[in-house]
Coordinates of C-alpha atoms in Angstrom, one line a residue:
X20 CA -4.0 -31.2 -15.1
X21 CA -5.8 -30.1 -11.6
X22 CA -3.6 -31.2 -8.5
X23 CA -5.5 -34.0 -6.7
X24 CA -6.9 -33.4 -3.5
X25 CA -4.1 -34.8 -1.1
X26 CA -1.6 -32.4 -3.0
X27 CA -3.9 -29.1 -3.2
X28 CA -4.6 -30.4 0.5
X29 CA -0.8 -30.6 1.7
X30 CA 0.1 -27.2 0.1
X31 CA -2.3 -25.8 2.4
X32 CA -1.9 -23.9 5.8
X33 CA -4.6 -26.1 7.4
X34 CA -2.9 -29.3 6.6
X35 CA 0.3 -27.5 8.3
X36 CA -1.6 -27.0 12.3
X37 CA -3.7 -30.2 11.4
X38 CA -1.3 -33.1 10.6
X39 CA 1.4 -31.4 13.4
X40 CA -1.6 -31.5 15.9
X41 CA -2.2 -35.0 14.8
X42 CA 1.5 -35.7 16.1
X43 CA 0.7 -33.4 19.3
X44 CA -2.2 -36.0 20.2
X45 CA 0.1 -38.7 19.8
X46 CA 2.5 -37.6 22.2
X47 CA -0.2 -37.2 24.8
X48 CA -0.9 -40.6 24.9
X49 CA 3.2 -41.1 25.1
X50 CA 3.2 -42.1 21.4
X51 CA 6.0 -40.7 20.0
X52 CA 8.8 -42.6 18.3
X53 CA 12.0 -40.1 19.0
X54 CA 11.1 -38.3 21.7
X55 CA 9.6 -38.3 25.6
X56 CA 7.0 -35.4 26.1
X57 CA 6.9 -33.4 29.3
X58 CA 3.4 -31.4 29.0
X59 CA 3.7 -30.3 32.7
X60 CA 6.9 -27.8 31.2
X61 CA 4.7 -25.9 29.1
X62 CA 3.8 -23.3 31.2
X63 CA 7.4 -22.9 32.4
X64 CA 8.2 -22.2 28.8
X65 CA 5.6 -19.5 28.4
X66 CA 6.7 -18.0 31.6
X67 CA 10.2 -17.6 30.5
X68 CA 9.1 -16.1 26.7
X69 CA 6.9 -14.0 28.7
X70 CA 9.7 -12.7 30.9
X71 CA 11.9 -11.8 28.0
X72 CA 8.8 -9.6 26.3
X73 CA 8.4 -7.3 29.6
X74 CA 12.2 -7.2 29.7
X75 CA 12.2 -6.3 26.2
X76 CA 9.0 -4.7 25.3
X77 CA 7.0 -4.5 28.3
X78 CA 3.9 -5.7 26.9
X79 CA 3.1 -8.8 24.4
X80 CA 1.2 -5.5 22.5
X81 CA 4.6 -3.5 22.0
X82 CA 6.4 -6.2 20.1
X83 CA 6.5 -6.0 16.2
X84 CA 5.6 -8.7 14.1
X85 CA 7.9 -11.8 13.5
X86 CA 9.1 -11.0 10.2
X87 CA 12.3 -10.2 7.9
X88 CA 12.7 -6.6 8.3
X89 CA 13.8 -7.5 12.0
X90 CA 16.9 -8.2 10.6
X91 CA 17.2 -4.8 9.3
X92 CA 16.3 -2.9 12.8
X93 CA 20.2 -2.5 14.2
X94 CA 22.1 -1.2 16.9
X95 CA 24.9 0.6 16.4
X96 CA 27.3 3.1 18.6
X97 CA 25.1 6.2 17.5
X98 CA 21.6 4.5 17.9
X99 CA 18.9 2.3 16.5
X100 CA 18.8 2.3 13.1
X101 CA 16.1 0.8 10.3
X102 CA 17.8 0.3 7.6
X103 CA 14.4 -0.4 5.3
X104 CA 13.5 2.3 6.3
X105 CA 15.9 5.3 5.9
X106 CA 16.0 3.3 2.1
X107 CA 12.2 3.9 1.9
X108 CA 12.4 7.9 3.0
X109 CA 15.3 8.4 0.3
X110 CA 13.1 6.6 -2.4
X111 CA 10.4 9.0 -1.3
X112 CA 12.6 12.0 -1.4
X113 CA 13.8 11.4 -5.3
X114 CA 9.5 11.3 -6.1
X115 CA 9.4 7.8 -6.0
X116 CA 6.0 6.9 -5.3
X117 CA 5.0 4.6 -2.3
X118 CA 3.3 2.1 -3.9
X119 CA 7.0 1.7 -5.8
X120 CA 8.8 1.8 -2.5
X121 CA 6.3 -1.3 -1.5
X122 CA 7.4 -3.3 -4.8
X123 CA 11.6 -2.7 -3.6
X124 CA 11.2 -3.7 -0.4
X125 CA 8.7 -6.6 -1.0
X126 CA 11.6 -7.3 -4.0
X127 CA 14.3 -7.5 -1.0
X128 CA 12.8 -9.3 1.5
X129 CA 11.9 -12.0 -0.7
X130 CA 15.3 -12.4 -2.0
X131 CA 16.7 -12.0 1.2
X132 CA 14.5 -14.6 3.1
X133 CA 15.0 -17.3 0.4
X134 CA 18.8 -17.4 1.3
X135 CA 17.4 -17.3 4.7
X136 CA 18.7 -21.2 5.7
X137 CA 21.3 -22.0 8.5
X138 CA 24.6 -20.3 7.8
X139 CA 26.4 -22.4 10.6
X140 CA 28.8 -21.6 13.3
X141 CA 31.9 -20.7 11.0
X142 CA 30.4 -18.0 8.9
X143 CA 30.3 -14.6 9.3
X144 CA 29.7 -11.4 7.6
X145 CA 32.2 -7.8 8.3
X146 CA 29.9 -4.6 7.2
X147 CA 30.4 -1.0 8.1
X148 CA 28.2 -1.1 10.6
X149 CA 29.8 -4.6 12.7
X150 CA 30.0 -8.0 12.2
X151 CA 27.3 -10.1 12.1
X152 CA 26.4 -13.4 12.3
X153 CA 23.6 -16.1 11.4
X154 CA 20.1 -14.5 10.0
X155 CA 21.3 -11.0 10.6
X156 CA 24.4 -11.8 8.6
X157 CA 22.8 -13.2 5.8
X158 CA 20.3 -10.2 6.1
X159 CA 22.7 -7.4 5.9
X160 CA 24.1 -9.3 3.1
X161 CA 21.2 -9.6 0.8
X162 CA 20.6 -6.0 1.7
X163 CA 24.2 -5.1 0.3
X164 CA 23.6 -6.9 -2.6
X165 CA 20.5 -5.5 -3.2
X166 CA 22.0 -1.9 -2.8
X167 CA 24.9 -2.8 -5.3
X168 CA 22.4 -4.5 -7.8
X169 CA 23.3 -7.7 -8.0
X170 CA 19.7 -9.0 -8.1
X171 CA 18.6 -6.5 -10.9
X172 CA 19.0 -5.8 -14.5
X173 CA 18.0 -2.1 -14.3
X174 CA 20.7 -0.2 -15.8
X175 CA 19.5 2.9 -13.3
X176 CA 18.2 1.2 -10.6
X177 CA 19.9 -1.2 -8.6
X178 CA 17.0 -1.0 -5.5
X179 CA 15.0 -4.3 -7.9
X180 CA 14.9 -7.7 -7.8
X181 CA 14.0 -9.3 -11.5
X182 CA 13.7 -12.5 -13.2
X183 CA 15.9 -11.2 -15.4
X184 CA 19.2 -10.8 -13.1
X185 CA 18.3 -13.4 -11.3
X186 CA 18.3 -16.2 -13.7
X187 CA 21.6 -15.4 -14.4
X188 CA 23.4 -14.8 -11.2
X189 CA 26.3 -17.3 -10.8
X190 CA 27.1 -18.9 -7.5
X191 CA 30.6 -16.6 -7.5
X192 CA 27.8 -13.6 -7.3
X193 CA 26.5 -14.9 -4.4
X194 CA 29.7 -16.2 -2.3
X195 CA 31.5 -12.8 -3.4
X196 CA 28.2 -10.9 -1.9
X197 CA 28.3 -13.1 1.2
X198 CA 31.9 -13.1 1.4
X199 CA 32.3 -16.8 1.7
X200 CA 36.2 -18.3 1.7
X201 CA 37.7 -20.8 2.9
X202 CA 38.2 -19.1 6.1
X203 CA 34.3 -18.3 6.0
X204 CA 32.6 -20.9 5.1
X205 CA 29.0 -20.9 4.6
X206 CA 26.7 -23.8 4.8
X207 CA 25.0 -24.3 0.9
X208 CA 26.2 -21.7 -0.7
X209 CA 26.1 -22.6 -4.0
X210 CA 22.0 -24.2 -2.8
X211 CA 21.3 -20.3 -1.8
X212 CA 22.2 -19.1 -5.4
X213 CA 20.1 -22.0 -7.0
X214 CA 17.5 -21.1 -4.9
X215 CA 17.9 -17.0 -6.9
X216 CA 18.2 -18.5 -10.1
X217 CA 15.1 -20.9 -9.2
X218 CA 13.1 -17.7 -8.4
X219 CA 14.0 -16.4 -11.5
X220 CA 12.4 -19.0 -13.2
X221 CA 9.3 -18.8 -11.1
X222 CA 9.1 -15.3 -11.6
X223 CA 9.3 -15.7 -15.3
X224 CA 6.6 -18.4 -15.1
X225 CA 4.4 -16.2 -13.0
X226 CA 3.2 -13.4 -14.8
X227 CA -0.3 -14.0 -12.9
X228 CA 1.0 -12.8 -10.1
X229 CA 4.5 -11.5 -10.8
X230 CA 3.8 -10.0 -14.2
X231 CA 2.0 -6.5 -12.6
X232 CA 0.1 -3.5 -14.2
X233 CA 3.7 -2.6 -16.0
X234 CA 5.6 -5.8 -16.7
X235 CA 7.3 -6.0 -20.4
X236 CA 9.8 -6.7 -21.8
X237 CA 11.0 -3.4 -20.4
X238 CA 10.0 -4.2 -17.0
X239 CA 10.9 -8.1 -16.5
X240 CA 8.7 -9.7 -13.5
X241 CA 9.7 -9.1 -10.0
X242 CA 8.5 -9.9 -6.7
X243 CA 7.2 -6.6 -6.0
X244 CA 4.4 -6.8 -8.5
X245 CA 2.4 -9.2 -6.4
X246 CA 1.6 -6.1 -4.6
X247 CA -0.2 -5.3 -7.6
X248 CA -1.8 -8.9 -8.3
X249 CA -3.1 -8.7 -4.6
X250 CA -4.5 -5.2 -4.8
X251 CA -6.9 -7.2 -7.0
X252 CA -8.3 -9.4 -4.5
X253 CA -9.3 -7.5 -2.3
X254 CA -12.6 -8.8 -0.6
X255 CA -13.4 -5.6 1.1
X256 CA -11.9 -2.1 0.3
X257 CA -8.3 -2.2 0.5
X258 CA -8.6 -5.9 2.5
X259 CA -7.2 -8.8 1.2
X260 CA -7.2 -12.6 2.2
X261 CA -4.5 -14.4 3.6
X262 CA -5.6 -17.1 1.6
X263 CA -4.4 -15.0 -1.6
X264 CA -1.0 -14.3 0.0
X265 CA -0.5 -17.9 0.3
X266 CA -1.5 -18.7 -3.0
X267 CA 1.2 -16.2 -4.5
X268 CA 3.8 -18.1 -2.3
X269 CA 3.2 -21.8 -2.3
X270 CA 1.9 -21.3 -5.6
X271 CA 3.8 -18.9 -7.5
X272 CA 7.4 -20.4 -6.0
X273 CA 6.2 -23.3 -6.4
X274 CA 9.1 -24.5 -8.7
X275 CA 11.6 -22.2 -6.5
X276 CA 12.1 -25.7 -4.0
X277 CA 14.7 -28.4 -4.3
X278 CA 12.5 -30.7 -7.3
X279 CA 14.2 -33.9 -5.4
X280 CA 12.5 -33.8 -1.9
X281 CA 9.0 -35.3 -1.2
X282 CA 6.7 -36.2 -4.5
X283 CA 2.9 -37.1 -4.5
X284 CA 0.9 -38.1 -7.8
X285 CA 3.9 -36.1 -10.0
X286 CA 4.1 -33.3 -7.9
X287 CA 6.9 -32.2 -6.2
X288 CA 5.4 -30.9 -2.7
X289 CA 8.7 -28.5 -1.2
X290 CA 9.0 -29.1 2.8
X291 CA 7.1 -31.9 3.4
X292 CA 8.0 -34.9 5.0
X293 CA 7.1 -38.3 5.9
X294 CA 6.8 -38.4 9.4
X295 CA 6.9 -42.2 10.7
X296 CA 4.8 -41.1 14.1
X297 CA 1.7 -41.0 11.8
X298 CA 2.7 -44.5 9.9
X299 CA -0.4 -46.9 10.6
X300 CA 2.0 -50.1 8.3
X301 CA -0.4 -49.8 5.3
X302 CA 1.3 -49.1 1.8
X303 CA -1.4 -47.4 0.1
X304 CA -1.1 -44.2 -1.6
X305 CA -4.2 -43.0 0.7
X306 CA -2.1 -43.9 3.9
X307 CA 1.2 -43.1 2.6
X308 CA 0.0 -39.2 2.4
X309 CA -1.7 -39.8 5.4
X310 CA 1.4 -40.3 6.9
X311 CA 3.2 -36.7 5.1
X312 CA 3.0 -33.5 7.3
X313 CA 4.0 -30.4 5.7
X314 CA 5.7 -27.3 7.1
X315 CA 6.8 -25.2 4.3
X316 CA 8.6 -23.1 6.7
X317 CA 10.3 -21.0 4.5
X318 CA 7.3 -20.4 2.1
X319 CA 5.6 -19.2 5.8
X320 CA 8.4 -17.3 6.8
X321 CA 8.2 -15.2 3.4
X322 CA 4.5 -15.0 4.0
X323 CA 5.0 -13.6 7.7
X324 CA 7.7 -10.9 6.3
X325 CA 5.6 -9.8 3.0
X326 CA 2.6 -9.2 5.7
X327 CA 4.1 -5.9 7.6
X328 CA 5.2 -4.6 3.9
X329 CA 2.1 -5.1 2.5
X330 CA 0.3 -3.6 5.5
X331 CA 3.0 -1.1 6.6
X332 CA 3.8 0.0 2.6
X333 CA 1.0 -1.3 1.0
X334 CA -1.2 0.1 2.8
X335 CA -3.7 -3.0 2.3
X336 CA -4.9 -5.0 5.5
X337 CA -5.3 -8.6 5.5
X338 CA -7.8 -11.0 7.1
X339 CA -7.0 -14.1 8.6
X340 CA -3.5 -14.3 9.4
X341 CA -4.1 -16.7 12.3
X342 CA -3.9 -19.4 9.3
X343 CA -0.5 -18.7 9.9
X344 CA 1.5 -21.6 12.1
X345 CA 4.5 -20.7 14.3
X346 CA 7.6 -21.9 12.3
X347 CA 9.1 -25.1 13.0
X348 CA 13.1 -24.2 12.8
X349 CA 15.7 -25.1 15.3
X350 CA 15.2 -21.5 17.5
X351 CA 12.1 -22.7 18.2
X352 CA 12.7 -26.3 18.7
X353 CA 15.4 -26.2 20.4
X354 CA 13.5 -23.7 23.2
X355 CA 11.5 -27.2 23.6
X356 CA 14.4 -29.4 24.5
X357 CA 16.6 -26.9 26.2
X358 CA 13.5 -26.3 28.5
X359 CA 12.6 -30.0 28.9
X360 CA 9.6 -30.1 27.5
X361 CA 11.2 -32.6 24.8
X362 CA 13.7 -35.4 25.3
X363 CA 15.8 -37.5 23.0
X364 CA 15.0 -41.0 23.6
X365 CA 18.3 -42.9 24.3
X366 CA 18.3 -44.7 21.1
X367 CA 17.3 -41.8 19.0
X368 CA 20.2 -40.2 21.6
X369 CA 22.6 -42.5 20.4
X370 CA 22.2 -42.5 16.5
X371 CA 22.6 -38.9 16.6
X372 CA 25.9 -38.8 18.0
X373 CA 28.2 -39.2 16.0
X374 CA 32.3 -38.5 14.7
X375 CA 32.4 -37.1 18.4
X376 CA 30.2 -34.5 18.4
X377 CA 28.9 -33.0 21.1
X378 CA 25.0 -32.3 20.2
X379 CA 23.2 -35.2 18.4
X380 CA 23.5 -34.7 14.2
X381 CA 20.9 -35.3 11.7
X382 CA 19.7 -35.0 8.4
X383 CA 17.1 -32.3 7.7
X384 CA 14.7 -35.3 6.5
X385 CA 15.8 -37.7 9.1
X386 CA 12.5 -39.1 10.8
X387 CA 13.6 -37.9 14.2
X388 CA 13.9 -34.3 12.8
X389 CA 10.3 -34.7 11.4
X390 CA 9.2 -35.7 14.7
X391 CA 10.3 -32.4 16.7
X392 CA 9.2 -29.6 13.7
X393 CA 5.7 -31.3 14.0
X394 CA 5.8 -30.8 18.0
X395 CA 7.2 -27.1 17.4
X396 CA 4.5 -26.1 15.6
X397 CA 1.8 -27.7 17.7
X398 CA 3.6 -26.7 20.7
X399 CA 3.8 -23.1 19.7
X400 CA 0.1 -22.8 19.4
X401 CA -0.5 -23.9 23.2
X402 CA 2.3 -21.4 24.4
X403 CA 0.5 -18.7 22.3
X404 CA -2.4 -19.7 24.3
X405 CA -1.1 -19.4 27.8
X406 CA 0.5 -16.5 26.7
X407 CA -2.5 -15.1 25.9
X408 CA -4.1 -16.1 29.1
X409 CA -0.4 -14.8 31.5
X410 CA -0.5 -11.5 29.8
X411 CA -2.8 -9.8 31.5
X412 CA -4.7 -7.9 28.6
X413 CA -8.7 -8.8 27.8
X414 CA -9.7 -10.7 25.1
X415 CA -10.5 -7.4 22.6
X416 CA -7.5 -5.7 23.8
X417 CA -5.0 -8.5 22.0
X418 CA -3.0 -7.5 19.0
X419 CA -3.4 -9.3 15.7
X420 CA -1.1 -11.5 14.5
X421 CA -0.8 -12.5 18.6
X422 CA 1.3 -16.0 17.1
X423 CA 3.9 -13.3 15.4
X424 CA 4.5 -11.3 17.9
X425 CA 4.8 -14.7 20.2
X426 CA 7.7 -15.7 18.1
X427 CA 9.1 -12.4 18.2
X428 CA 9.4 -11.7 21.4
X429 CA 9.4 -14.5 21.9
X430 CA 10.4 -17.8 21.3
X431 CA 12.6 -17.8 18.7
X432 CA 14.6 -15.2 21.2
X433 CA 14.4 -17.5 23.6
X434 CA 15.6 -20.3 22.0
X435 CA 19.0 -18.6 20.8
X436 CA 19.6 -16.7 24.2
X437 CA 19.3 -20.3 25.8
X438 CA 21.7 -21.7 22.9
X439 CA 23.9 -19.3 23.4
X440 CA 24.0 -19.6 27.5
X441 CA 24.4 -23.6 27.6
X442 CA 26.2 -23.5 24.5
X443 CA 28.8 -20.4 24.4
X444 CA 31.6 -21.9 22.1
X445 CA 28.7 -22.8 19.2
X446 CA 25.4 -21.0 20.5
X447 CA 23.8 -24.1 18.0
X448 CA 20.7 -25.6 19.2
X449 CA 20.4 -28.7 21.0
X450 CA 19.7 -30.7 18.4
X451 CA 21.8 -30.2 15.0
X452 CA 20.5 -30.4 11.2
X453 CA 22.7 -30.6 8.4
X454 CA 21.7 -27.8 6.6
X455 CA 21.5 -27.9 2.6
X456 CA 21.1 -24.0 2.2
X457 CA 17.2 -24.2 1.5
X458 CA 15.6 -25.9 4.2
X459 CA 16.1 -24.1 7.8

């Protein structure tokens, strides 16, 4: 059965920037229902990203791509190192071919960003290179796993992640590899490994875009092969769509997502939420998905991180990434409200304080939650934009992916430097979500 239009529409990146911009015009007009909206603090906000890329980078132009393999760019005593790719030079140096060194690391960072989610404050992970915490934590993790072969059933190559391991990786696989005890908790665990075992499914389901040039029973479906699905979409010679990267991930993982969360005509729909902002009092099943606004920040997340591999490894370019919205996770947010630019309203205030906490609490779907990812990602557009027009660069002189390298350098920084400097004994955000393992 075809997916009705509200569903295929929801799914989509344009419903993403639309239905958050809907939100956005609300606010203008002092409409919101959790929050007060200061649009004079903007610019302050772009001038204090924009101060942290020329401290960092020098020039919005010199900062990478918001993306996964950040994570794996570390400092240590005897200098920067990239993890990905010293891997990628060993591959090469034992004659494995680069299009197969695209597949592994495309096959890592889609493991690795799925188990991407909050760890909290408590959690931490010990590696011979330091201690790390948060994403980086959870990045060197996956990495170690992925080095040891826990995500593949290659009996000579651990360096894979297949549908075949996966589906039967246990959730003592997955708090061994992130070292979780009682002493180390981390937030979801056993969620992260359901999430593995879910991709395992998806990738056995998938052989469209999973299933590549070589898949058999000798070589089960992995992530990597959708390198080879999107190598036959190109629209131009070696060019692909965006459109096609984003069908492989809201489509392909489709059945990866918690099946319990928002539904609409049978379907389950992944992160997207009711949003009571946009709620006109009508019970219709027209108004009712009027009223949903979608994120799927993960799903774009992946699909930022699976750019600079296909690109960098690949070697394929692809058109259109502005589609792409920033993503609308508590860094980000919490930049907004740390900076002003959003403001509990005391009742909202109120509600979210609670057992004596010091930061107001809330459930990922809570309606207030809702609220501030819609303003994040509307709000990261207009920074983009006065970015654009601070930086001092012409019009044909600004990189592509402009919104990535925004994040980058960027606001997600700022928003955990600015946790961690009016925060110090936490560095959470201002706002805090109880994290299920598969949502932020």
């Amino acid at each position: 059965m075809s997916m009705s239009y509200n569903v295929t529409y929801l799914k989509s990146l344009q419903a993403v920037r639309e239905r958050s911009h809907r939100v956005y015009e609300l606010a203008q007009r002092g409409q919101l229902e959790h929050f007060v909206f200061d649009e004079s603090k903007i610019d302050d906000v772009a001038d204090y990203v924009l101060s942290l890329v020329h401290r960092d980078y020098a020039s919005i132009a010199s900062v990478p791509p918001h993306g996964r393999w950040r994570s794996y760019c570390v400092k240590t005593p005897q200098g920067d190192r990239d993890l990905v790719a010293e891997h990628v030079l060993k591959w090469k140096a034992s004659d494995v071919s680069e299009w197969e060194c695209a597949r592994r690391v495309i096959d890592l960072i889609m493991v690795s960003v799925l188990i991407d989610a909050g760890a909290g404050a408590n959690w931490h992970y010990e590696d011979e290179l330091g201690v790390f915490e948060r994403t980086e934590g959870l990045g060197i993790a996956a990495l170690r796993m992925f080095e040891r072969g826990v995500f593949s059933s290659h009996p000579h190559n651990p360096f894979q992640a297949d549908a075949r391991a996966l589906l039967v990786l246990s959730d003592t696989d997955v708090a061994r590899g992130f070292q979780v005890t009682d002493s180390n908790p981390l937030l979801g665990c056993a969620n992260r490994a359901q999430l593995l075992r879910n991709l395992g499914r998806a990738l056995s389901n998938g052989s469209r875009y999973f299933g590549g040039k070589c898949a058999c029973n000798n070589h089960p479906a992995r992530p990597g092969f959708m390198l080879d699905y999107l190598s036959g979409c190109t629209e131009a010679p070696l060019v692909v769509s965006i459109d096609d990267v984003w069908d492989v991930v809201i489509d392909g993982l489709a059945c990866v997502w918690p099946a319990g969360r928002t539904q609409l005509d049978g379907v389950a729909l992944g992160d997207v939420w009711a949003c009571d902002t946009l709620d006109v009092g009508s019970d219709s099943e027209r108004q009712r998905a009027d009223t949903l606004v979608p994120f799927h920040k993960l799903s774009q997340w992946l699909a930022w991180s699976l750019l600079e591999v296909v690109v960098k490894l690949g070697k394929l370019k692809v058109s259109g990434t502005e589609k792409l919205t920033g993503l609308p996770e508590y860094r980000n947010g919490g930049l907004l409200v740390d900076m002003g630019v959003l403001t509990l309203s005391p009742a909202a205030l109120a509600r979210g304080l609670r057992d004596g906490s010091n930061v107001p609490v809330f459930e990922g779907g809570d309606a207030v939650i809702v609220e501030w990812r819609a303003m994040t990602v509307a709000l990261l557009d207009k920074i983009a934009d006065r970015i654009k027009a601070k930086c001092g660069l012409p019009s044909d002189q600004l990189p592509d992916m402009f919104l990535a390298r925004v994040l980058e350098g960027g606001t997600w920084k700022a928003g955990r430097e600015l946790a961690a400097r009016m925060r110090p004994t936490t560095k959470d955000p201002p706002i805090d979500i109880i994290s299920d393992g598969t949502l932020f």
